[in-house]
XYZ file of C-alpha atoms in Angstrom:
669
model
C -16.437 -11.368 -145.418
C -15.257 -9.328 -148.541
C -11.452 -9.846 -148.591
C -9.914 -13.140 -150.011
C -7.399 -13.793 -147.173
C -5.307 -16.142 -149.479
C -4.847 -13.558 -152.171
C -1.003 -13.068 -151.574
C -0.334 -16.665 -151.427
C -0.955 -16.899 -155.165
C 1.755 -14.517 -156.040
C 4.922 -16.137 -156.497
C 7.296 -12.970 -157.121
C 8.411 -11.205 -154.105
C 8.221 -7.705 -155.684
C 4.773 -8.248 -156.964
C 3.530 -9.757 -153.555
C 4.976 -6.556 -151.644
C 3.252 -4.295 -154.400
C -0.145 -6.315 -153.938
C 0.346 -6.301 -150.230
C -0.400 -2.452 -150.081
C -3.763 -2.850 -151.562
C -4.536 -5.993 -149.602
C -3.902 -4.121 -146.315
C -5.917 -1.182 -147.346
C -8.789 -3.448 -147.953
C -8.417 -5.308 -144.650
C -8.215 -2.114 -142.642
C -11.347 -0.662 -144.560
C -13.448 -3.771 -143.387
C -12.017 -3.724 -139.932
C -12.843 -0.124 -139.164
C -16.394 -0.764 -140.247
C -16.573 -3.716 -137.911
C -17.850 -3.820 -134.373
C -14.183 -4.479 -133.045
C -12.843 -1.682 -135.269
C -15.538 0.771 -134.100
C -14.952 -0.068 -130.380
C -11.269 0.638 -131.025
C -11.780 4.010 -132.498
C -14.245 4.918 -129.540
C -11.647 3.956 -127.029
C -8.721 5.591 -129.028
C -10.247 8.600 -131.087
C -6.939 10.065 -131.455
C -6.132 7.216 -133.854
C -8.829 7.818 -136.389
C -6.596 9.404 -138.857
C -3.809 6.613 -138.392
C -5.998 3.573 -137.838
C -4.540 0.542 -139.534
C -0.847 1.644 -139.061
C -0.021 -1.293 -136.896
C -2.068 -3.808 -138.831
C 0.010 -2.552 -141.764
C 3.301 -3.155 -139.995
C 2.246 -6.501 -138.705
C 1.344 -7.926 -142.202
C 4.345 -6.231 -143.888
C 6.948 -7.617 -141.560
C 5.123 -10.776 -141.504
C 5.792 -11.199 -145.388
C 9.010 -9.497 -145.682
C 10.836 -11.015 -142.625
C 9.023 -14.072 -141.575
C 7.880 -15.060 -145.098
C 4.122 -15.606 -143.638
C 0.831 -14.325 -145.031
C -2.041 -13.494 -142.826
C -4.217 -16.746 -143.139
C -1.076 -18.756 -142.071
C 0.223 -16.240 -139.243
C 0.626 -18.130 -135.966
C 1.366 -16.737 -132.355
C 4.975 -17.474 -132.842
C 5.089 -15.376 -135.889
C 3.306 -12.464 -133.967
C 5.510 -12.964 -131.066
C 8.679 -12.518 -133.288
C 7.167 -9.512 -135.241
C 5.901 -7.838 -132.001
C 8.728 -8.441 -129.541
C 11.712 -8.218 -132.069
C 11.089 -6.516 -135.291
C 8.857 -3.723 -134.087
C 11.298 -2.470 -131.433
C 14.121 -3.127 -133.886
C 12.277 -1.355 -137.046
C 9.640 0.969 -136.139
C 10.509 4.503 -135.146
C 8.247 6.506 -132.842
C 8.036 10.162 -132.765
C 6.762 9.846 -129.119
C 7.298 6.913 -126.739
C 3.527 7.265 -125.965
C 2.745 6.134 -129.481
C 3.217 2.525 -128.334
C 0.086 2.665 -126.276
C -2.027 2.097 -129.179
C -0.172 -0.741 -130.808
C -1.526 -3.707 -128.764
C -5.172 -2.340 -128.554
C -5.163 -2.084 -132.286
C -3.715 -5.474 -132.799
C -6.332 -6.957 -130.169
C -9.143 -5.528 -131.861
C -7.979 -6.599 -135.308
C -7.469 -10.414 -134.198
C -10.773 -10.301 -132.549
C -12.521 -9.245 -135.892
C -10.334 -12.016 -137.639
C -11.583 -14.481 -135.015
C -15.288 -13.569 -135.293
C -15.586 -12.704 -139.175
C -12.944 -14.980 -140.709
C -12.678 -17.844 -137.972
C -8.852 -17.483 -138.181
C -7.524 -20.797 -136.728
C -4.756 -19.144 -134.634
C -6.592 -15.824 -133.416
C -7.389 -17.408 -129.841
C -3.692 -18.221 -129.114
C -2.615 -14.981 -130.830
C -4.988 -12.967 -128.694
C -3.858 -14.582 -125.375
C -0.160 -13.537 -126.348
C -1.105 -10.035 -127.105
C -3.257 -9.461 -123.873
C -0.293 -10.704 -122.003
C 2.322 -8.649 -123.748
C 0.284 -5.454 -123.404
C 1.522 -4.242 -120.115
C 5.198 -4.719 -121.244
C 5.087 -3.536 -124.706
C 5.809 0.128 -124.356
C 8.857 -0.623 -122.344
C 10.032 -3.361 -124.934
C 9.300 -0.926 -127.879
C 11.454 2.152 -126.301
C 14.276 -0.044 -125.187
C 17.294 1.486 -127.128
C 19.285 -1.814 -126.996
C 16.755 -3.289 -129.194
C 16.847 -0.418 -131.885
C 18.110 -1.224 -135.364
C 20.725 0.989 -137.214
C 18.215 3.073 -138.873
C 15.771 3.416 -135.853
C 18.655 4.565 -133.732
C 19.520 7.330 -136.302
C 15.915 8.285 -136.544
C 15.466 8.547 -132.752
C 18.905 10.435 -132.267
C 17.714 13.054 -134.679
C 14.276 13.340 -133.020
C 15.993 13.587 -129.686
C 18.275 16.315 -130.956
C 15.163 18.373 -131.972
C 15.066 17.733 -135.700
C 11.748 16.902 -137.440
C 12.577 13.534 -138.749
C 9.336 13.136 -140.722
C 10.351 15.327 -143.658
C 13.376 15.347 -145.998
C 14.473 18.820 -144.822
C 14.748 17.692 -141.331
C 16.660 14.294 -142.262
C 19.075 16.271 -144.121
C 19.548 18.936 -141.591
C 20.225 16.270 -139.016
C 22.619 14.187 -141.415
C 24.585 17.526 -142.008
C 24.934 18.186 -138.322
C 25.952 14.813 -137.528
C 28.697 14.774 -140.362
C 29.921 18.040 -139.250
C 30.254 16.789 -135.635
C 32.296 13.914 -137.034
C 34.610 16.243 -139.131
C 35.075 18.305 -136.072
C 35.669 15.596 -133.579
C 39.279 15.258 -132.169
C 41.071 12.350 -131.244
C 39.563 12.902 -127.696
C 35.907 12.328 -129.071
C 34.477 9.114 -128.078
C 32.057 9.234 -131.123
C 33.352 6.503 -133.624
C 34.132 8.398 -136.777
C 33.664 5.385 -138.893
C 29.969 5.370 -137.914
C 29.236 8.575 -139.886
C 30.768 6.968 -142.934
C 28.406 3.954 -142.418
C 25.251 6.051 -142.380
C 26.338 7.791 -145.463
C 27.159 4.547 -147.548
C 24.066 2.264 -146.593
C 21.280 2.438 -148.851
C 18.470 1.631 -146.218
C 15.898 0.979 -148.788
C 17.817 -2.147 -150.028
C 19.780 -3.488 -146.965
C 17.216 -2.772 -144.389
C 13.565 -2.923 -145.440
C 12.217 0.564 -144.633
C 11.499 1.863 -141.241
C 7.955 2.608 -140.314
C 6.099 5.069 -138.324
C 2.543 5.014 -137.129
C 1.392 7.059 -140.093
C 0.836 4.513 -143.130
C 0.039 7.373 -145.401
C 3.493 8.979 -144.685
C 5.634 5.791 -144.444
C 6.934 5.585 -147.862
C 7.595 9.057 -148.116
C 9.600 8.953 -144.863
C 11.678 6.087 -146.034
C 12.460 7.511 -149.464
C 13.518 10.849 -147.707
C 15.753 8.836 -145.199
C 17.259 6.824 -147.880
C 17.867 9.719 -150.227
C 19.313 11.771 -147.201
C 21.729 9.167 -146.172
C 22.506 7.032 -149.402
C 25.370 8.335 -151.278
C 26.777 5.101 -152.778
C 24.914 2.242 -154.445
C 24.350 -0.832 -151.906
C 25.633 -4.307 -152.636
C 23.406 -6.788 -154.345
C 19.932 -7.209 -152.549
C 19.657 -9.404 -149.487
C 16.851 -10.981 -147.820
C 15.635 -9.136 -144.781
C 17.021 -11.610 -142.353
C 20.382 -11.646 -143.982
C 20.644 -7.870 -143.640
C 19.767 -8.210 -139.792
C 22.376 -10.848 -139.459
C 25.152 -9.041 -141.509
C 24.788 -5.712 -139.558
C 27.827 -6.210 -137.501
C 29.800 -7.163 -140.332
C 28.822 -4.278 -142.532
C 29.507 -1.872 -139.743
C 32.946 -3.239 -139.032
C 33.728 -3.422 -142.726
C 32.665 0.282 -143.322
C 34.684 1.591 -140.430
C 37.926 -0.248 -141.818
C 37.180 1.120 -145.143
C 37.020 4.549 -144.009
C 40.573 4.316 -142.454
C 41.849 2.512 -145.562
C 40.881 5.422 -147.958
C 43.042 7.715 -145.819
C 46.133 5.725 -146.041
C 49.168 6.777 -148.038
C 51.292 4.176 -149.875
C 53.578 2.340 -147.814
C 56.912 4.060 -147.952
C 60.179 2.643 -148.501
C 61.404 3.577 -145.101
C 58.225 1.810 -143.568
C 59.083 -1.485 -145.588
C 62.669 -1.328 -144.442
C 61.540 -0.794 -140.848
C 59.224 -3.828 -140.956
C 61.874 -6.061 -142.524
C 64.474 -5.024 -140.063
C 62.399 -5.535 -137.015
C 63.241 -8.598 -134.940
C 60.725 -9.850 -132.633
C 61.989 -11.034 -129.167
C 60.398 -11.345 -125.843
C 60.950 -7.502 -125.218
C 60.842 -6.214 -128.706
C 59.138 -4.195 -130.360
C 57.394 -4.242 -127.099
C 57.189 -6.343 -124.093
C 53.897 -8.215 -125.019
C 55.580 -11.792 -125.058
C 57.173 -11.403 -121.838
C 54.164 -9.945 -120.135
C 51.914 -12.613 -121.628
C 54.281 -15.651 -120.335
C 53.917 -13.799 -116.929
C 50.213 -14.287 -116.939
C 50.522 -17.893 -118.242
C 52.980 -18.522 -115.324
C 50.692 -16.832 -112.810
C 47.644 -19.080 -113.939
C 49.881 -22.196 -113.819
C 49.321 -25.642 -114.269
C 46.477 -25.714 -111.465
C 44.557 -22.850 -112.869
C 43.063 -20.011 -110.904
C 39.606 -19.450 -109.315
C 37.613 -16.754 -111.132
C 34.552 -14.652 -110.492
C 31.215 -16.509 -110.938
C 29.374 -14.375 -113.401
C 32.030 -12.662 -115.611
C 35.016 -15.076 -114.984
C 37.444 -12.494 -114.332
C 40.577 -12.746 -112.161
C 40.177 -12.572 -108.267
C 40.693 -9.099 -106.910
C 43.222 -10.055 -104.284
C 45.389 -11.242 -106.933
C 45.621 -8.168 -109.122
C 47.982 -6.104 -107.297
C 50.571 -8.875 -107.272
C 50.057 -9.752 -110.860
C 50.384 -5.872 -111.752
C 53.786 -5.909 -109.805
C 55.029 -8.838 -111.853
C 54.657 -7.224 -115.393
C 57.304 -5.473 -117.006
C 56.134 -2.107 -116.234
C 53.549 -1.850 -113.390
C 51.142 0.854 -113.536
C 50.040 3.052 -110.694
C 46.598 3.484 -109.254
C 45.202 4.914 -106.159
C 41.772 3.159 -106.040
C 40.644 1.702 -102.777
C 39.053 -1.446 -104.337
C 40.627 -1.704 -107.945
C 39.134 -4.218 -110.145
C 40.421 -6.040 -113.234
C 39.527 -3.344 -115.634
C 41.297 -0.721 -113.266
C 44.558 -2.380 -114.412
C 44.340 -2.142 -118.273
C 47.554 -4.000 -119.101
C 46.225 -7.035 -116.952
C 42.597 -6.615 -118.706
C 44.271 -6.708 -122.108
C 46.467 -9.636 -121.290
C 43.644 -11.527 -120.087
C 41.760 -10.714 -123.329
C 44.469 -12.203 -125.303
C 44.421 -15.288 -123.127
C 40.714 -15.838 -123.850
C 40.798 -14.717 -127.498
C 43.619 -17.249 -128.251
C 41.871 -19.942 -126.640
C 44.912 -20.695 -124.496
C 43.037 -19.897 -121.406
C 39.548 -21.220 -121.017
C 36.981 -21.401 -118.224
C 36.048 -24.740 -116.618
C 33.221 -25.043 -113.893
C 33.165 -27.399 -110.914
C 29.759 -26.918 -109.414
C 29.539 -23.314 -108.656
C 33.186 -22.792 -108.715
C 34.780 -21.532 -111.917
C 38.499 -21.898 -112.800
C 40.625 -20.295 -115.422
C 42.864 -23.159 -116.720
C 45.232 -23.387 -119.524
C 44.122 -25.651 -122.582
C 46.804 -28.192 -122.538
C 46.631 -28.980 -126.389
C 46.822 -25.213 -127.302
C 49.390 -24.703 -124.618
C 51.575 -27.333 -126.146
C 51.168 -25.916 -129.721
C 52.021 -22.214 -128.121
C 55.180 -23.552 -126.666
C 56.359 -25.006 -130.042
C 56.085 -21.507 -131.657
C 58.977 -19.001 -132.252
C 58.875 -15.399 -130.922
C 57.716 -14.102 -134.235
C 54.926 -16.819 -134.563
C 53.796 -16.125 -131.037
C 53.673 -12.239 -131.500
C 51.462 -12.639 -134.501
C 49.393 -15.000 -133.014
C 48.480 -12.687 -130.159
C 48.172 -9.929 -132.699
C 45.555 -11.830 -134.592
C 43.762 -12.890 -131.420
C 43.566 -9.237 -130.554
C 42.644 -7.490 -133.505
C 40.371 -10.122 -135.237
C 39.064 -12.412 -132.687
C 38.732 -10.436 -129.417
C 35.583 -8.720 -128.161
C 35.006 -6.916 -125.023
C 32.502 -9.373 -123.524
C 35.405 -11.622 -122.954
C 36.450 -9.108 -120.295
C 33.113 -8.892 -118.665
C 31.619 -5.872 -120.821
C 28.400 -5.906 -122.708
C 28.290 -7.549 -126.016
C 29.164 -5.003 -128.910
C 28.894 -4.961 -132.661
C 32.605 -3.991 -132.826
C 35.427 -6.098 -132.208
C 38.528 -4.824 -130.615
C 40.560 -4.365 -133.631
C 37.861 -2.054 -135.234
C 38.219 0.047 -132.280
C 41.992 0.366 -132.546
C 41.958 0.916 -136.275
C 39.524 3.674 -135.898
C 41.548 5.475 -132.999
C 44.870 5.082 -134.845
C 44.614 7.805 -137.563
C 43.182 10.141 -135.048
C 46.226 10.302 -132.876
C 48.016 13.596 -133.871
C 51.432 13.234 -135.704
C 53.154 15.161 -132.539
C 51.192 12.883 -130.172
C 48.143 13.095 -128.240
C 48.351 15.327 -124.948
C 45.850 14.232 -122.233
C 45.658 17.168 -119.758
C 43.265 16.032 -117.226
C 41.222 12.785 -116.132
C 38.187 14.449 -117.771
C 40.141 14.393 -121.213
C 41.407 10.882 -120.529
C 37.784 9.650 -120.032
C 37.266 9.537 -123.755
C 39.942 6.862 -124.058
C 37.546 4.647 -121.834
C 35.317 4.598 -124.729
C 37.541 4.883 -127.761
C 39.805 2.578 -128.178
C 39.380 1.874 -124.566
C 42.051 1.565 -122.028
C 42.833 -2.241 -122.112
C 43.310 -1.651 -126.032
C 45.532 1.378 -125.416
C 47.611 -0.810 -123.104
C 48.003 -3.579 -125.600
C 48.998 -0.882 -128.218
C 51.766 -0.207 -126.005
C 52.813 -3.738 -125.102
C 52.880 -4.683 -128.784
C 55.196 -1.742 -129.364
C 52.699 0.133 -131.706
C 52.872 3.415 -129.715
C 54.506 5.176 -126.691
C 52.185 5.847 -123.598
C 53.581 8.238 -121.069
C 52.011 7.637 -117.431
C 51.737 9.913 -114.761
C 51.165 9.866 -111.047
C 47.305 9.094 -110.241
C 45.332 11.505 -108.368
C 43.768 10.605 -104.919
C 41.207 7.903 -105.625
C 41.774 7.817 -109.425
C 43.104 4.997 -111.642
C 45.881 4.850 -114.331
C 46.855 8.320 -115.387
C 47.654 8.608 -119.086
C 49.528 11.827 -120.062
C 50.750 11.307 -123.696
C 50.107 9.105 -126.475
C 52.453 8.936 -129.535
C 52.531 6.554 -132.505
C 55.592 4.660 -133.200
C 57.109 4.340 -136.815
C 56.949 0.329 -136.534
C 53.185 0.630 -135.361
C 52.278 3.122 -138.087
C 53.770 0.673 -140.687
C 52.249 -2.356 -139.253
C 48.917 -0.921 -138.996
C 49.029 0.199 -142.616
C 49.617 -3.417 -143.741
C 46.912 -4.672 -141.478
C 44.217 -2.465 -142.874
C 45.070 -3.192 -146.453
C 45.202 -6.685 -145.877
C 41.617 -6.468 -144.455
C 40.460 -4.714 -147.582
C 42.080 -7.183 -149.879
C 40.672 -10.051 -147.967
C 37.091 -8.947 -148.757
C 36.530 -6.897 -145.602
C 35.806 -9.899 -143.253
C 37.844 -12.398 -141.396
C 36.405 -15.821 -141.027
C 37.585 -16.109 -137.180
C 35.663 -12.775 -136.430
C 32.628 -14.908 -135.653
C 33.838 -18.445 -135.859
C 36.708 -19.092 -133.348
C 37.462 -22.646 -134.880
C 39.034 -20.991 -138.039
C 42.699 -21.501 -137.921
C 45.178 -18.846 -136.988
C 47.190 -17.289 -139.839
C 44.634 -15.036 -141.655
C 47.295 -12.160 -141.361
C 50.097 -14.584 -142.417
C 50.017 -13.663 -146.245
C 50.130 -9.982 -145.755
C 52.745 -10.205 -142.997
C 55.054 -12.988 -143.874
C 56.975 -11.107 -146.667
C 58.031 -8.744 -144.078
C 58.673 -11.363 -141.101
C 59.626 -14.726 -142.891
C 60.288 -16.442 -139.382
C 56.359 -16.621 -139.286
C 56.109 -20.251 -140.579
C 53.597 -21.926 -138.192
C 50.521 -20.962 -136.384
C 48.700 -21.889 -133.110
C 46.849 -25.215 -133.822
C 43.187 -25.009 -132.934
C 41.978 -28.721 -131.923
C 38.922 -29.648 -133.932
C 35.683 -30.054 -131.782
C 34.461 -33.699 -132.227
C 30.957 -34.904 -131.656
C 30.747 -36.710 -128.026
C 28.360 -39.710 -128.065
C 26.615 -40.899 -124.951
C 23.838 -39.677 -122.644
C 24.065 -36.040 -121.286
C 22.693 -35.298 -117.750
C 21.660 -31.717 -117.209
C 20.470 -30.008 -114.163
C 17.927 -27.407 -114.635
C 17.811 -24.672 -112.067
C 14.887 -22.079 -111.564
C 15.585 -20.351 -108.029
C 15.540 -23.099 -105.434
C 13.599 -25.380 -107.909
C 15.481 -27.955 -110.129
C 15.095 -30.736 -112.505
C 17.455 -33.345 -113.483
C 17.140 -34.224 -117.244
C 18.731 -37.076 -119.269
C 19.093 -36.973 -123.106
C 21.138 -38.693 -125.737
C 23.670 -36.899 -127.711
C 21.878 -37.511 -131.049
C 18.912 -35.684 -129.870
C 18.630 -31.800 -130.572
C 18.343 -28.607 -128.459
C 14.741 -28.503 -129.529
C 14.197 -31.952 -127.785
C 15.965 -30.632 -124.722
C 13.551 -27.624 -124.942
C 10.648 -29.961 -124.765
C 11.963 -31.914 -121.992
C 12.496 -28.821 -120.013
C 9.050 -27.569 -120.793
C 7.505 -30.849 -119.898
C 9.488 -30.922 -116.573
C 7.811 -27.714 -115.376
C 4.354 -28.351 -117.111
C 4.737 -25.368 -119.479
C 2.838 -25.288 -122.997
C 5.345 -25.191 -125.792
C 3.534 -22.403 -127.701
C 6.082 -19.727 -127.328
C 9.529 -18.897 -128.965
C 12.756 -19.922 -126.890
C 16.477 -19.794 -127.200
C 19.680 -21.331 -125.802
C 22.828 -19.290 -124.982
C 26.196 -20.150 -123.573
C 29.759 -18.940 -123.783
C 32.023 -20.656 -125.955
C 35.691 -21.679 -124.963
C 36.945 -18.215 -125.706
C 34.086 -16.449 -123.867
C 31.963 -15.277 -126.784
C 28.113 -15.790 -126.486
C 26.600 -18.118 -128.709
C 22.822 -17.858 -129.362
C 20.669 -20.649 -130.597
C 17.012 -19.870 -131.160
C 13.835 -21.364 -132.076
C 13.384 -22.124 -135.833
C 10.546 -19.353 -135.996
C 13.100 -16.720 -134.626
C 15.920 -14.720 -136.283
C 19.198 -16.454 -136.161
C 21.264 -19.278 -137.040
C 21.650 -22.112 -136.366
C 18.213 -22.980 -134.868
C 17.565 -25.535 -131.948
C 16.392 -28.036 -134.609
C 19.798 -27.932 -136.314
C 22.257 -28.442 -133.224
C 22.676 -31.911 -131.672
C 23.427 -32.293 -127.870
C 26.662 -33.925 -128.924
C 27.670 -30.833 -130.880
C 27.674 -28.508 -127.866
C 31.340 -27.447 -126.908
C 30.542 -27.818 -123.100
C 32.556 -29.380 -120.552
C 31.138 -31.160 -117.642
C 29.960 -28.226 -115.035
C 29.476 -25.712 -117.923
C 26.035 -24.248 -118.068
C 23.889 -22.760 -120.687
C 20.827 -20.163 -120.318
C 17.424 -21.254 -121.442
C 14.973 -18.533 -122.080
C 11.522 -19.397 -122.958
C 8.651 -17.058 -124.037
C 10.269 -13.530 -124.751
C 7.226 -11.921 -123.298
C 7.376 -13.306 -119.907
C 10.943 -14.197 -120.132
C 11.160 -17.403 -118.269
C 14.890 -17.885 -117.662
C 16.415 -21.340 -116.417
C 20.004 -22.195 -115.751
C 21.023 -25.441 -117.369
C 24.010 -27.028 -116.117
C 25.757 -30.128 -117.595
C 26.441 -32.261 -114.832
C 27.956 -35.326 -116.694
C 28.369 -37.210 -119.943
C 27.848 -40.985 -119.746
C 30.213 -41.749 -122.767
C 29.464 -45.489 -122.095
C 25.686 -45.134 -122.517
C 24.709 -45.941 -126.352
C 21.111 -45.218 -125.951
C 19.692 -43.057 -128.810
C 16.564 -40.979 -129.156
C 16.467 -41.081 -125.334
C 15.125 -38.279 -123.194
C 13.881 -38.464 -119.669
C 13.154 -36.476 -116.546
C 15.106 -38.344 -114.073
C 14.562 -36.330 -110.992
C 12.559 -33.085 -109.748
C 12.488 -30.782 -106.722
C 9.824 -28.099 -106.054
C 7.023 -26.591 -108.010
C 7.378 -24.078 -110.714
C 5.052 -21.036 -110.427
C 2.190 -21.567 -112.854
C 2.943 -20.409 -116.619
C -0.320 -18.300 -116.834
C -1.278 -17.215 -113.288
C -3.713 -14.684 -114.369
C -5.506 -16.604 -117.176
C -8.400 -18.921 -116.979
C -7.711 -22.606 -117.804
C -10.111 -22.744 -120.563
C -10.549 -21.027 -123.710
C -13.859 -18.986 -124.464
C -14.169 -19.838 -128.115
């Protein structure tokens, strides 16, 4: 043993520690390569002789920079986060096959640490690495796990550019920006994304990307930063803060790009806004059609699909005909998204909170929230109009209508599309041209722009087997004036709305900007506060046909529930985990293990804080490598049971497969 493993622990200054880490890693790698384990690794992978230690470098750097852990204190949980989350998000590969050497190098390194340094956690870490090895290449090359800079790097490589030098980086950046400049309104490429790449200082906001060549790592990142960064970044943030704030930074950059193109609001535009009277059918039919949807759902509610909670197929044609302007389709089996106006109205129903999903066993109902409905009915037309406008442009996300989660809310898509509409209108000559509208701003948003009276959409007769046919799109003066005020309000508000990520924030964020033009907007939709519910919660845990029934008091945390779940299936609790559920407006909420990225953690959320109704369900994922996924349904809340610190497995059915079917039960320490 020649290296003092605890050396970095004695350095309190972050920048000094990062600087010292480079020398520390070099010494560790030198000793490793001379060890029996290192020699065996290089014999098996001679192609890595020049690059040996690159993955060790990444492991120790990310451990310190992102997980605040040094090598002697590193646990299996730390390694799991780094390998399954940070590596795929941060490390760029020139070839997917480069992932083949990652786990072998790390296994050899930890075997060395176990033998030479008697690292206390080496055995568990080695078990994890051996288990993840067959899956790692797929995890590492999954685009859905890529970070912003890695996506940029990978896109350039795929386009044929040499992204390992400054010349290649600049060439790809120039081509990308040129494509953005030449894109028309029909382009599905988000114009603001180019600006985001130009304005982000990657070295500050995202700790540098890595390649498997440690000697080239810093040069690559300096080149990437200099090729992309054009403006100084905000004050430095911690790495985890940068990850958590990525979506907000993306949206802010895209809104800023539109704001910079705006002209001053003209006197004519100001007069137009002040003269506009809001009624059930003016400036558009949004209030009339939203009321039609409320009446359609009714007091009893309506059954919805089990997974995405969408309207039943058999009801769509009838609902379409009830709208002020039904659309035409020639589809044999139209779905909810085949009717963009219905899809948009459903989005508003969920984003406003007026419509919510309740579960009764395996049956799911869309019902009207009685408290919010009462508040809604008390509003005047102007107040209703702007409540729905806020719900759409600020709170709405496409996952509410059954799509994949996105970094962009619906307002960002609309704001980016708006200035791309030509002054004389946008003509769509074919379904092929119309396809771009399905991506940007998406057809349900286009339909809502029409319903809100922001633009004119001319529809055509659908072709055989086709859906809604859009022929022309043209901005209306009222829409242009209103959009200008909204964009300026966002910028003046600090580029962030509180309700974007927190649906409990009160409505009225646009009120200060719009009330001078619409003084009738006095009241807002009242969101009832969620109260802690005391009692004993009874959950039923499903894994296929196997189930467990668990009772736990409201003061206990999700971490306590996790322990009971794992105990009920006889699993070791030595992996990361996560609970997810859909909140009342259909947004996914993730609550993760304290060692994983994300806030809040399972130790911070009490059972009684969960905004779940009886019959609602969460998903519990344990071990991000093997991905054990359980359905956790809240069966009932025994509010008259005042026991505290109580948790019990009260009923079981069936045996869960072994946690480690391919491993020996004993360790060979």
